Amino acid sequence: MIKVAIAGYGNLGKGVECAVSKCSDMELVALFTRRNPDDVKPVSGVPVYSMEKAAEMKNDIDVMILCGGSAKDLPEQTPAMAKYFNVVDSFDTHAKIPEHFANVDAVCKENGTVGIISIGWDPGLFSLNRMLGQAILPDGNDYTFWGKGVSQGHSDAIRRIAGVKDARQYTIPVEEALASVRNGENPELTTRQKHTRECFVVAEEGADLKAIEEQIVTMPNYFADYDTTVHFISEEELSRDHKGIPHGGMVFRTGSTGFDNANKHVIEYKLTLDSNPEFTSSVLVAYARAAYRLAKEGASGCKSILDVAPAYIHPASADELRKSLL
Amino acid sequence: MIKVAIAGYGNLGKGVECAVSKCSDMELVALFTRRNPDDVKPVSGVPVYSMEKAAEMKNDIDVMILCGGSAKDLPEQTPAMAKYFNVVDSFDTHAKIPEHFANVDAVCKENGTVGIISIGWDPGLFSLNRMLGQAILPDGNDYTFWGKGVSQGHSDAIRRIAGVKDARQYTIPVEEALASVRNGENPELTTRQKHTRECFVVAEEGADLKAIEEQIVTMPNYFADYDTTVHFISEEELSRDHKGIPHGGMVFRTGSTGFDNANKHVIEYKLTLDSNPEFTSSVLVAYARAAYRLAKEGASGCKSILDVAPAYIHPASADELRKSLL
């Protein structure tokens, strides 16, 4: 049994807790929190400890899955934990990945541990598919679409507007753009042509709805470059119809082969997810298996999804996989 | 530059010849054939040699890409070539993969070479996606659909019927089955519910069309378990409308997460290929890069797509990939 621990018990940590329970070769042995451990009541009943106690349990844990946020938690926590444990995280600030990788790599190499960073679906499975597509069809184009799904960042941006009580923002791929890409037309697409944004907003009583809408649709970076629709709804409607955290999207590689480029090919990788955090957690747990196995083989250092041979994430042996699945 | 050679110059060999020309880090240095080398005129002008001469060029070739058939050529040729070269093949007889793997592995380990077998899209990219899906969503179902595309085996089976001059068979996924899988309904599908078969047949003059159609639709293993449509067309129509070798298909993993399994997820990997052999060739060439790099690192033995870390197939460095693509 692979002994797994979780650091951080938000949506992601809860997802990992459940995903581990679905793996017959893993057991969850500890949950670490920065809150008062007595205030955290995990569904599975796993023991809860203060984050500072982690180092003391060095010999009881095979892999630590980091479930904090990319902005403030992971840049500190992943290297700190990598001193004692094999670690897996979902660091998703694309621009800072090389720096985070270097930090984790240095600690892992010094301490003989394995770190696998930026695991999830984007970065993660989407990155893997972008890379495979480029390598297989060098003469081609990449497209990534997101949604339909909830963007937490955009929802938060709306919530910061005066007069807004709550909000939920959906990112939606434009059907015409998808059709053109799937048809192998290799379109050049502007930001506006790729995605639309749909906002469901609960306004405070007496708020100026016209002004809120105007502030949303003209907001730079977040909405100004998109066709944005704003719906004002009641608090009840929001909690009844928009409680979930669905997401997903598609990665395409389109390209041509042949000396006259006569033959077109379209590779599409599509995710349709009811729960963004629970799916991300499921990917983290599969790569925790890889971290454990790599460390057992004597590997150390930091890796991304691109650096890990796929068979490491599946519970079956290489022989079984070749026989039953290849 | 990675020095690549091709063994066998059919559709697959021609595809590899072109795919190598699209890779700036590779050059094609030789083509080996069992025919009279003077009778083979490759598009690229690469030198052509008799298959028996290969061993003499041991030091001039980094990777040999095997382009023969799975039934008779590859079980002999891949181990024979692995004695002298790093090899990549597209061995696709699923049931015999473990045996082929063991044969190639033994030769590779004895001679310090790397062999990567069963590369292409199925086995190959489809296998990879089946494996990733199972590992990420252990609580779920797999579905593989093929087509719309030409099945050479089924086309050949029709051609063997008396009175048939030529034929082309398309395998077509059933839309209702696809819709149900995409909708996360986890249907149990019979063979008949998953695919239909459409046949375009050129009959000899005076042949009994009714009898030919009856023989096709009742043919065991090939057609009896499917809803099969037969169209009789002229030789001109066949060569005008059915000259290409398109194929493709989809691998799905559908599953649920959460302690109450409340959240459903659908992973879909879809290929739409104008040319089955040219796409397969493109995958072979990408994995030739991996074979070369693995051998340079000192690895030896046989591997499948599941055993190769993805970054090995992309021309960019790991640093560049993390920066630009992860």
XYZ file of C-alpha atoms in Angstrom:
652
model
C 0.000 0.000 0.000
C 1.234 3.451 -0.934
C 0.892 5.755 2.077
C -0.484 9.107 0.946
C -0.938 12.340 2.890
C -2.696 15.572 1.978
C -1.489 19.105 2.759
C -4.434 21.506 2.653
C -8.115 20.642 2.921
C -10.037 22.826 0.479
C -11.912 21.609 -2.619
C -8.767 19.990 -3.997
C -7.832 18.264 -0.728
C -11.365 16.901 -0.416
C -11.119 15.599 -3.979
C -7.810 13.866 -3.229
C -9.277 12.311 -0.079
C -12.006 10.694 -2.161
C -9.776 9.800 -5.139
C -7.357 7.905 -2.849
C -10.297 5.888 -1.497
C -10.938 4.633 -5.052
C -7.385 3.234 -5.410
C -6.906 -0.262 -3.986
C -3.118 0.190 -3.822
C -3.196 3.383 -1.704
C -4.185 4.435 1.768
C -4.622 7.920 3.167
C -2.629 8.188 6.388
C -2.681 11.873 7.351
C -4.124 15.263 6.580
C -2.156 18.421 7.343
C -3.741 21.819 7.808
C -2.762 25.345 8.762
C -6.046 25.681 10.613
C -6.614 24.320 14.075
C -6.655 20.525 13.466
C -9.609 20.169 15.820
C -11.679 22.352 13.483
C -11.112 20.111 10.433
C -13.409 17.105 10.111
C -12.452 15.044 7.061
C -15.146 12.849 5.503
C -12.921 9.752 5.668
C -11.987 10.218 9.316
C -8.262 10.366 8.484
C -6.166 11.862 11.348
C -5.618 15.627 11.070
C -2.373 17.300 12.100
C -0.960 20.763 12.137
C 1.164 21.509 9.053
C 4.286 21.949 11.240
C 4.030 18.336 12.425
C 4.587 16.962 8.918
C 8.378 16.630 9.181
C 8.009 14.379 12.230
C 6.056 11.900 10.115
C 8.750 11.606 7.464
C 8.927 7.816 7.804
C 5.187 7.206 7.778
C 4.309 8.820 4.453
C 5.313 7.788 0.918
C 3.865 10.727 -0.995
C 2.586 14.128 0.106
C -0.040 15.647 -2.193
C -0.020 19.435 -1.971
C -3.508 20.886 -2.241
C -2.886 24.589 -1.637
C -3.206 27.483 -4.075
C -0.667 28.379 -6.758
C -0.460 32.071 -5.909
C 0.840 31.857 -2.338
C 0.842 28.312 -0.954
C 2.630 26.035 -3.417
C 5.722 28.184 -4.153
C 6.537 27.832 -0.419
C 4.978 24.526 0.523
C 6.086 22.233 -2.296
C 9.831 22.849 -1.812
C 9.397 22.791 1.981
C 7.651 19.416 1.891
C 10.042 18.010 -0.752
C 12.734 18.097 1.918
C 10.994 15.208 3.678
C 8.632 13.615 1.175
C 8.004 12.721 -2.424
C 5.572 15.438 -3.491
C 2.937 16.092 -6.156
C 1.332 19.479 -6.775
C -0.986 21.237 -9.225
C 0.995 24.477 -9.591
C -0.776 26.252 -12.455
C 0.777 29.692 -12.867
C 2.142 28.921 -16.347
C 4.648 31.790 -16.455
C 6.274 30.767 -13.170
C 6.590 27.038 -13.842
C 10.336 27.115 -14.742
C 11.149 28.911 -11.478
C 8.970 26.606 -9.392
C 10.475 23.576 -11.158
C 14.022 24.741 -10.389
C 13.187 25.320 -6.703
C 11.572 21.927 -6.243
C 14.296 20.194 -8.269
C 17.081 21.565 -6.065
C 15.401 20.427 -2.838
C 14.488 17.012 -4.250
C 17.992 16.323 -5.504
C 19.516 17.367 -2.178
C 17.173 15.115 -0.241
C 16.737 12.167 -2.574
C 13.025 12.748 -3.132
C 10.848 12.929 -6.256
C 8.640 15.931 -7.014
C 6.038 15.990 -9.772
C 4.663 19.479 -10.347
C 1.922 21.161 -12.363
C -0.272 18.066 -12.460
C -3.943 18.336 -13.377
C -5.558 19.012 -16.731
C -4.168 22.442 -17.707
C -1.311 22.406 -16.995
C -1.247 18.617 -17.085
C -3.204 16.467 -19.524
C -3.668 19.426 -21.887
C 0.093 20.101 -21.857
C 0.744 16.437 -22.613
C -1.594 16.550 -25.583
C -0.157 19.825 -26.896
C 3.294 18.242 -26.783
C 2.307 14.923 -28.370
C 0.435 16.740 -31.144
C 3.377 19.001 -31.982
C 5.802 16.087 -32.047
C 3.587 13.922 -34.264
C 2.398 16.596 -36.686
C 5.286 19.110 -36.890
C 3.579 20.792 -39.828
C 0.482 22.056 -38.060
C -1.329 24.265 -35.583
C -2.316 24.107 -31.912
C -5.632 25.206 -30.485
C -6.762 25.148 -26.870
C -10.349 25.956 -25.901
C -11.653 26.076 -22.337
C -15.157 25.412 -21.115
C -17.967 25.327 -20.847
C -16.880 25.915 -17.299
C -16.728 28.130 -14.253
C -13.758 30.480 -14.050
C -13.101 31.250 -10.395
C -10.864 34.191 -11.269
C -13.519 35.853 -13.406
C -16.256 35.131 -10.873
C -14.100 36.773 -8.194
C -13.480 39.804 -10.420
C -17.227 40.374 -10.721
C -17.726 39.956 -6.967
C -15.318 42.838 -6.350
C -17.647 45.309 -8.167
C -19.646 47.574 -5.838
C -23.285 46.467 -5.587
C -22.507 42.802 -6.433
C -23.388 40.260 -3.769
C -22.342 37.097 -5.592
C -21.527 35.953 -9.130
C -20.636 32.999 -11.309
C -18.843 33.316 -14.646
C -18.842 30.664 -17.388
C -16.249 30.517 -20.156
C -17.800 29.084 -23.324
C -16.020 28.053 -26.549
C -17.527 29.570 -29.718
C -19.168 26.801 -31.767
C -18.197 28.297 -35.150
C -14.530 28.406 -34.126
C -14.645 24.783 -32.937
C -16.303 23.686 -36.172
C -13.656 25.421 -38.263
C -10.793 23.823 -36.288
C -12.402 20.354 -36.393
C -12.815 20.804 -40.132
C -9.052 21.273 -40.503
C -9.387 24.839 -41.800
C -6.531 26.100 -39.572
C -8.283 29.399 -38.801
C -6.491 32.354 -37.199
C -8.708 33.177 -34.246
C -8.814 36.309 -32.110
C -9.580 36.125 -28.395
C -13.158 37.242 -29.141
C -13.628 34.573 -31.793
C -12.583 31.721 -29.497
C -14.598 32.178 -26.307
C -17.626 34.024 -24.973
C -18.241 34.818 -21.302
C -21.581 34.442 -19.563
C -22.109 35.983 -16.117
C -24.796 35.266 -13.537
C -24.884 38.077 -11.020
C -26.730 38.563 -7.734
C -26.987 42.332 -7.117
C -27.526 44.004 -3.792
C -30.951 45.508 -3.295
C -31.273 48.868 -5.023
C -27.989 48.517 -6.909
C -27.639 50.165 -10.332
C -27.811 47.112 -12.613
C -26.980 49.069 -15.760
C -23.785 50.367 -14.135
C -22.751 46.890 -12.899
C -23.252 45.409 -16.345
C -21.216 48.219 -17.909
C -18.385 47.685 -15.439
C -18.301 43.959 -16.166
C -18.307 44.052 -19.964
C -15.651 46.810 -20.153
C -13.324 45.332 -17.504
C -9.820 45.168 -19.038
C -8.078 41.736 -19.288
C -11.085 39.939 -17.844
C -13.998 40.846 -20.136
C -13.267 43.746 -22.533
C -11.836 41.463 -25.242
C -14.798 39.061 -25.156
C -18.480 39.062 -26.055
C -19.923 39.011 -22.576
C -23.507 38.388 -21.501
C -24.730 39.427 -18.047
C -27.804 37.944 -16.351
C -29.082 39.269 -13.037
C -30.591 36.505 -10.955
C -31.707 35.964 -7.370
C -29.577 34.432 -4.650
C -31.874 31.403 -4.696
C -31.422 30.915 -8.424
C -27.648 31.166 -8.084
C -27.468 28.504 -5.406
C -30.025 26.301 -7.148
C -28.669 26.437 -10.743
C -25.000 27.384 -10.401
C -23.674 25.507 -7.404
C -21.393 23.125 -9.335
C -17.835 23.728 -10.523
C -17.949 22.161 -13.998
C -15.147 22.755 -16.475
C -13.289 21.184 -19.354
C -12.181 22.092 -22.825
C -10.337 20.817 -25.857
C -6.790 20.658 -27.163
C -6.467 20.303 -30.918
C -3.510 19.610 -33.138
C -4.288 19.945 -36.815
C -1.673 19.318 -39.452
C -0.908 17.877 -42.819
C 1.312 15.094 -44.140
C 2.630 14.006 -47.529
C 5.169 15.637 -49.833
C 2.368 17.812 -51.259
C 0.667 18.245 -47.848
C -2.428 16.694 -49.397
C -3.598 14.821 -46.311
C -5.049 16.618 -43.300
C -5.312 15.223 -39.797
C -7.143 16.431 -36.705
C -6.258 15.282 -33.173
C -8.787 16.345 -30.536
C -8.507 15.792 -26.792
C -11.684 16.789 -25.002
C -12.598 16.908 -21.331
C -16.140 17.380 -20.023
C -15.942 17.601 -16.245
C -18.748 17.932 -13.710
C -16.257 18.940 -11.041
C -13.008 20.691 -11.878
C -11.396 20.101 -8.432
C -12.429 16.434 -8.194
C -11.016 15.664 -11.642
C -7.795 17.559 -10.942
C -7.494 15.577 -7.700
C -7.891 12.320 -9.583
C -4.949 13.236 -11.825
C -2.862 14.216 -8.767
C -3.496 10.853 -7.122
C -2.527 8.908 -10.282
C 0.768 10.832 -10.408
C 1.327 10.208 -6.694
C 1.596 6.546 -7.706
C 4.267 7.557 -10.245
C 6.199 9.591 -7.659
C 6.222 6.615 -5.301
C 7.403 4.175 -7.965
C 10.075 6.513 -9.356
C 11.455 7.106 -5.861
C 11.507 3.355 -5.209
C 13.608 2.952 -8.354
C 16.096 5.434 -6.940
C 15.106 8.504 -8.952
C 15.246 11.984 -7.445
C 14.534 15.500 -8.665
C 11.599 17.371 -10.131
C 9.485 16.165 -13.054
C 6.469 17.342 -14.988
C 3.821 15.245 -16.723
C 6.057 15.334 -19.812
C 8.917 13.602 -17.999
C 7.037 10.633 -16.533
C 6.591 7.420 -18.551
C 2.809 6.904 -18.625
C 2.823 3.322 -17.284
C 3.973 4.649 -13.879
C 0.517 6.069 -13.178
C -1.498 2.866 -13.750
C -1.827 0.344 -10.902
C -1.315 -2.690 -13.190
C 2.161 -4.013 -14.009
C 3.852 -3.263 -17.325
C 3.315 -6.911 -18.366
C -0.401 -6.752 -17.600
C -0.764 -3.441 -19.447
C 0.891 -4.810 -22.578
C -1.321 -7.880 -22.472
C -4.676 -6.298 -21.727
C -4.575 -2.754 -22.950
C -1.886 -1.994 -25.527
C 21.151 15.011 -36.859
C 19.518 11.680 -36.118
C 20.298 9.230 -38.930
C 17.173 7.278 -39.821
C 16.718 4.329 -42.161
C 13.595 2.607 -43.436
C 13.086 -1.139 -43.895
C 10.262 -1.753 -46.372
C 8.849 0.690 -48.893
C 5.085 0.275 -49.000
C 2.515 2.873 -47.882
C 4.045 3.035 -44.414
C 7.626 3.371 -45.686
C 6.578 6.162 -48.040
C 4.879 7.914 -45.121
C 8.024 7.640 -42.992
C 10.141 8.996 -45.843
C 7.997 12.112 -45.931
C 7.584 12.455 -42.160
C 11.381 12.416 -41.660
C 11.679 15.254 -44.198
C 9.488 17.385 -41.905
C 11.847 16.955 -38.920
C 14.769 19.377 -38.829
C 16.719 17.148 -36.426
C 16.599 14.029 -38.622
C 17.941 12.844 -41.935
C 17.016 9.794 -43.956
C 20.195 7.920 -44.861
C 19.062 4.617 -46.342
C 16.130 2.577 -47.529
C 16.212 -1.230 -47.364
C 14.029 -3.466 -49.498
C 13.534 -7.153 -50.226
C 12.851 -6.271 -53.861
C 15.589 -5.584 -56.368
C 16.963 -2.213 -55.159
C 17.140 -0.972 -58.750
C 13.372 -1.338 -59.030
C 12.658 0.944 -56.050
C 12.628 4.679 -56.786
C 12.021 6.634 -53.558
C 10.528 10.134 -53.880
C 13.350 11.661 -51.807
C 16.148 10.040 -53.779
C 17.538 8.309 -50.669
C 19.923 5.419 -51.516
C 18.225 2.011 -51.755
C 19.900 -1.199 -50.584
C 19.033 -4.842 -50.368
C 17.703 -5.828 -46.920
C 20.705 -8.151 -46.360
C 23.102 -5.202 -46.589
C 21.660 -3.551 -43.484
C 24.056 -5.131 -40.973
C 27.025 -3.688 -42.868
C 25.696 -0.183 -42.227
C 25.482 -0.656 -38.471
C 27.611 2.404 -37.773
C 25.865 4.734 -40.210
C 22.330 4.478 -38.864
C 20.932 5.626 -35.506
C 17.406 4.229 -35.812
C 15.859 1.698 -38.175
C 12.132 2.165 -38.737
C 10.468 -1.121 -39.671
C 7.698 -0.632 -42.212
C 6.686 -4.205 -42.994
C 3.442 -5.982 -42.136
C 2.542 -7.394 -38.719
C 1.479 -10.821 -39.954
C 4.741 -12.034 -41.481
C 7.389 -9.305 -41.675
C 7.743 -7.705 -38.255
C 7.894 -10.852 -36.071
C 11.065 -11.754 -38.027
C 12.457 -8.371 -39.041
C 12.217 -6.362 -35.834
C 14.287 -8.791 -33.703
C 16.704 -9.331 -36.629
C 17.302 -5.593 -37.045
C 17.464 -4.979 -33.263
C 20.717 -6.926 -33.278
C 22.365 -4.003 -35.073
C 20.118 -0.973 -34.640
C 17.720 0.859 -32.390
C 14.363 -0.050 -33.913
C 10.792 1.215 -34.029
C 7.860 -0.755 -35.432
C 4.080 -0.636 -35.696
C 3.353 -4.263 -34.776
C -0.430 -4.304 -34.407
C -1.530 -7.892 -33.777
C -2.825 -7.137 -30.262
C -2.907 -10.752 -29.068
C 0.733 -11.378 -29.995
C 2.230 -8.204 -28.516
C 3.588 -9.871 -25.320
C 5.431 -12.502 -27.400
C 6.801 -9.927 -29.858
C 7.845 -7.687 -26.963
C 9.746 -10.546 -25.289
C 11.546 -11.442 -28.537
C 12.619 -7.865 -29.242
C 13.524 -7.255 -25.602
C 15.899 -10.229 -25.491
C 17.756 -9.150 -28.648
C 17.922 -5.491 -27.569
C 19.297 -6.324 -24.130
C 21.910 -8.648 -25.603
C 23.053 -6.030 -28.103
C 22.623 -2.812 -26.144
C 19.934 -1.412 -28.447
C 16.524 0.155 -27.828
C 13.374 -1.190 -29.464
C 10.027 0.586 -29.362
C 7.210 -1.599 -30.667
C 3.524 -1.277 -31.508
C 3.759 2.427 -32.303
C 0.996 4.150 -34.252
C -2.517 5.069 -33.204
C -4.067 1.685 -32.293
C -1.999 0.203 -30.810
C -0.217 3.428 -29.889
C -1.955 6.710 -29.099
C -5.249 4.914 -28.416
C -3.506 2.533 -25.994
C -1.923 5.499 -24.237
C -5.303 7.153 -23.809
C -6.985 3.967 -22.611
C -4.272 3.635 -19.977
C -4.325 7.282 -18.845
C -8.119 7.227 -18.601
C -8.185 4.070 -16.478
C -5.516 5.405 -14.144
C -7.214 8.775 -13.663
C -10.816 7.576 -13.382
C -10.578 4.105 -11.785
C -14.336 4.120 -11.271
C -15.418 4.152 -14.914
C -15.728 2.595 -18.349
C -13.653 2.437 -21.540
C -14.994 2.770 -25.046
C -13.075 2.594 -28.314
C -14.755 3.405 -31.627
C -13.059 3.174 -35.019
C -13.821 5.175 -38.138
C -15.134 6.486 -40.255
C -12.359 4.731 -42.102
C -11.216 2.109 -44.541
C -10.578 -1.363 -43.129
C -8.075 -3.118 -45.378
C -8.848 -6.510 -43.842
C -12.574 -6.202 -44.541
C -11.968 -4.833 -48.049
C -9.735 -7.837 -48.752
C -12.372 -10.236 -47.425
C -14.897 -8.872 -49.921
C -12.370 -9.090 -52.758
C -12.014 -12.815 -52.138
C -15.702 -13.420 -53.019
C -16.255 -14.904 -56.496
C -17.539 -12.266 -58.940
C -15.969 -9.337 -57.051
C -13.404 -7.306 -58.965
C -12.581 -4.717 -56.297
C -14.043 -3.391 -53.065
C -13.660 -0.843 -50.313
C -15.140 -1.229 -46.834
C -15.760 1.623 -44.372
C -16.183 1.097 -40.645
C -18.537 3.735 -39.219
C -19.308 4.443 -35.542
C -23.024 4.561 -34.708
C -24.022 8.146 -33.826
C -26.524 7.129 -31.127
C -23.860 5.070 -29.342
C -21.383 7.957 -29.478
C -24.002 10.379 -28.154
C -24.828 8.088 -25.241
C -21.150 7.657 -24.298
C -20.450 11.402 -24.596
C -23.459 12.023 -22.388
C -21.884 9.895 -19.636
C -24.669 7.296 -19.730
C -22.180 4.368 -19.566
C -24.179 2.233 -22.002
C -23.500 -1.473 -22.495
C -23.066 -1.748 -26.248
C -23.155 -4.841 -28.453
C -20.912 -5.104 -31.521
C -23.894 -4.189 -33.705
C -24.711 -1.121 -31.619
C -21.189 0.326 -31.899
C -20.318 0.209 -35.598
C -21.915 -0.204 -39.001
C -20.095 -1.395 -42.127
C -20.530 0.153 -45.556
C -19.180 -1.635 -48.618
C -18.534 -0.302 -52.107
C -18.180 -3.197 -54.521
C -17.160 -3.431 -58.172
C -18.647 -6.650 -59.566
C -17.465 -8.532 -62.602
C -19.734 -8.300 -65.617
C -22.652 -10.660 -65.367
C -21.994 -11.498 -61.715
C -24.951 -12.340 -59.442
C -25.178 -9.175 -57.331
C -27.808 -10.574 -54.988
C -25.559 -13.555 -54.219
C -22.513 -11.344 -53.614
C -24.450 -9.097 -51.236
C -25.758 -12.137 -49.363
C -22.249 -13.554 -49.025
C -20.949 -10.257 -47.651
C -23.615 -9.526 -45.053
C -23.592 -13.091 -43.680
C -19.807 -13.517 -43.592
C -18.863 -14.701 -40.070
C -16.468 -12.556 -37.962
C -16.252 -9.879 -40.643
C -19.865 -8.796 -41.279
C -22.473 -11.104 -39.741
C -22.501 -9.269 -36.400
C -22.928 -5.821 -37.985
C -25.539 -3.885 -39.895
C -23.870 -3.895 -43.296
C -24.804 -1.879 -46.381
C -23.578 -2.917 -49.823
C -23.389 -0.544 -52.807
C -22.449 -1.778 -56.254
C -20.505 0.856 -58.165
C -18.392 1.090 -61.289
C -14.614 0.799 -61.391
C -14.467 4.511 -62.295
C -16.558 5.492 -59.286
C -14.382 3.394 -56.971
C -11.169 4.999 -58.145
C -12.712 8.494 -58.212
C -14.510 8.486 -54.835
C -12.741 5.851 -52.740
C -9.059 6.182 -53.504
C -7.994 7.546 -50.104
C -7.171 5.591 -46.951
C -8.861 7.726 -44.304
C -9.348 6.406 -40.783
C -9.570 7.490 -37.176
C -11.783 6.915 -34.195
C -12.258 7.767 -30.559
C -11.163 6.500 -27.184
C -13.402 7.444 -24.282
C -13.016 7.084 -20.557
C -16.123 7.966 -18.621
C -16.227 7.820 -14.868
C -17.437 9.392 -11.691
C -15.825 10.991 -8.650
C -16.936 12.001 -5.173
C -17.912 9.898 -2.175
C -21.450 9.688 -3.577
C -20.226 9.390 -7.223
C -22.230 12.525 -7.941
C -19.852 14.030 -10.483
C -19.428 12.543 -13.944
C -16.487 13.115 -16.262
C -15.922 12.303 -19.917
C -12.460 12.094 -21.504
C -12.523 11.838 -25.296
C -9.519 11.366 -27.574
C -10.490 11.663 -31.220
C -8.512 11.212 -34.423
C -9.760 12.231 -37.865
C -7.150 11.125 -40.390
C -7.086 11.651 -44.146
C -4.359 9.034 -44.486
C -4.022 6.158 -42.046
C -0.484 5.155 -43.197
C 0.866 8.722 -43.273
C -0.382 9.443 -39.761
C 0.951 6.133 -38.424
C 4.296 6.986 -40.051
C 4.349 10.345 -38.310
C 3.962 8.641 -34.937
C 6.725 6.148 -35.829
C 9.125 8.979 -36.686
C 8.403 10.830 -33.419
C 9.185 7.646 -31.457
C 12.354 7.106 -33.512
C 13.548 10.312 -31.830
C 12.770 8.720 -28.455
C 14.630 5.502 -29.353
C 17.691 7.536 -30.333
C 17.657 9.609 -27.135
C 17.035 6.646 -24.845
C 19.915 4.727 -26.435
C 22.179 7.757 -26.060
C 21.363 7.768 -22.345
C 22.487 4.164 -22.131
C 19.103 2.454 -22.074
C 18.542 -0.876 -23.770
C 15.639 -3.283 -24.166
C 12.138 -3.154 -25.564
C 9.544 -0.501 -24.747
C 6.004 0.357 -25.737
C 4.374 3.789 -25.917
C 3.417 3.299 -22.256
C 7.054 3.023 -21.167
C 8.462 6.137 -22.855
C 8.382 9.509 -21.079
C 6.506 11.785 -23.524
C 9.165 14.534 -23.673
C 11.500 12.132 -25.520
C 9.427 12.415 -28.695
C 9.461 16.236 -29.001
C 12.456 17.933 -30.654
C 12.600 20.755 -28.081
C 14.557 20.399 -24.831
C 12.834 19.674 -21.530
C 13.583 23.251 -20.417
C 11.997 24.725 -23.521
C 8.950 22.481 -23.205
C 8.354 23.515 -19.599
C 8.681 27.167 -20.539
C 6.615 27.259 -23.703
C 4.140 24.461 -23.546
C 3.463 23.078 -20.072
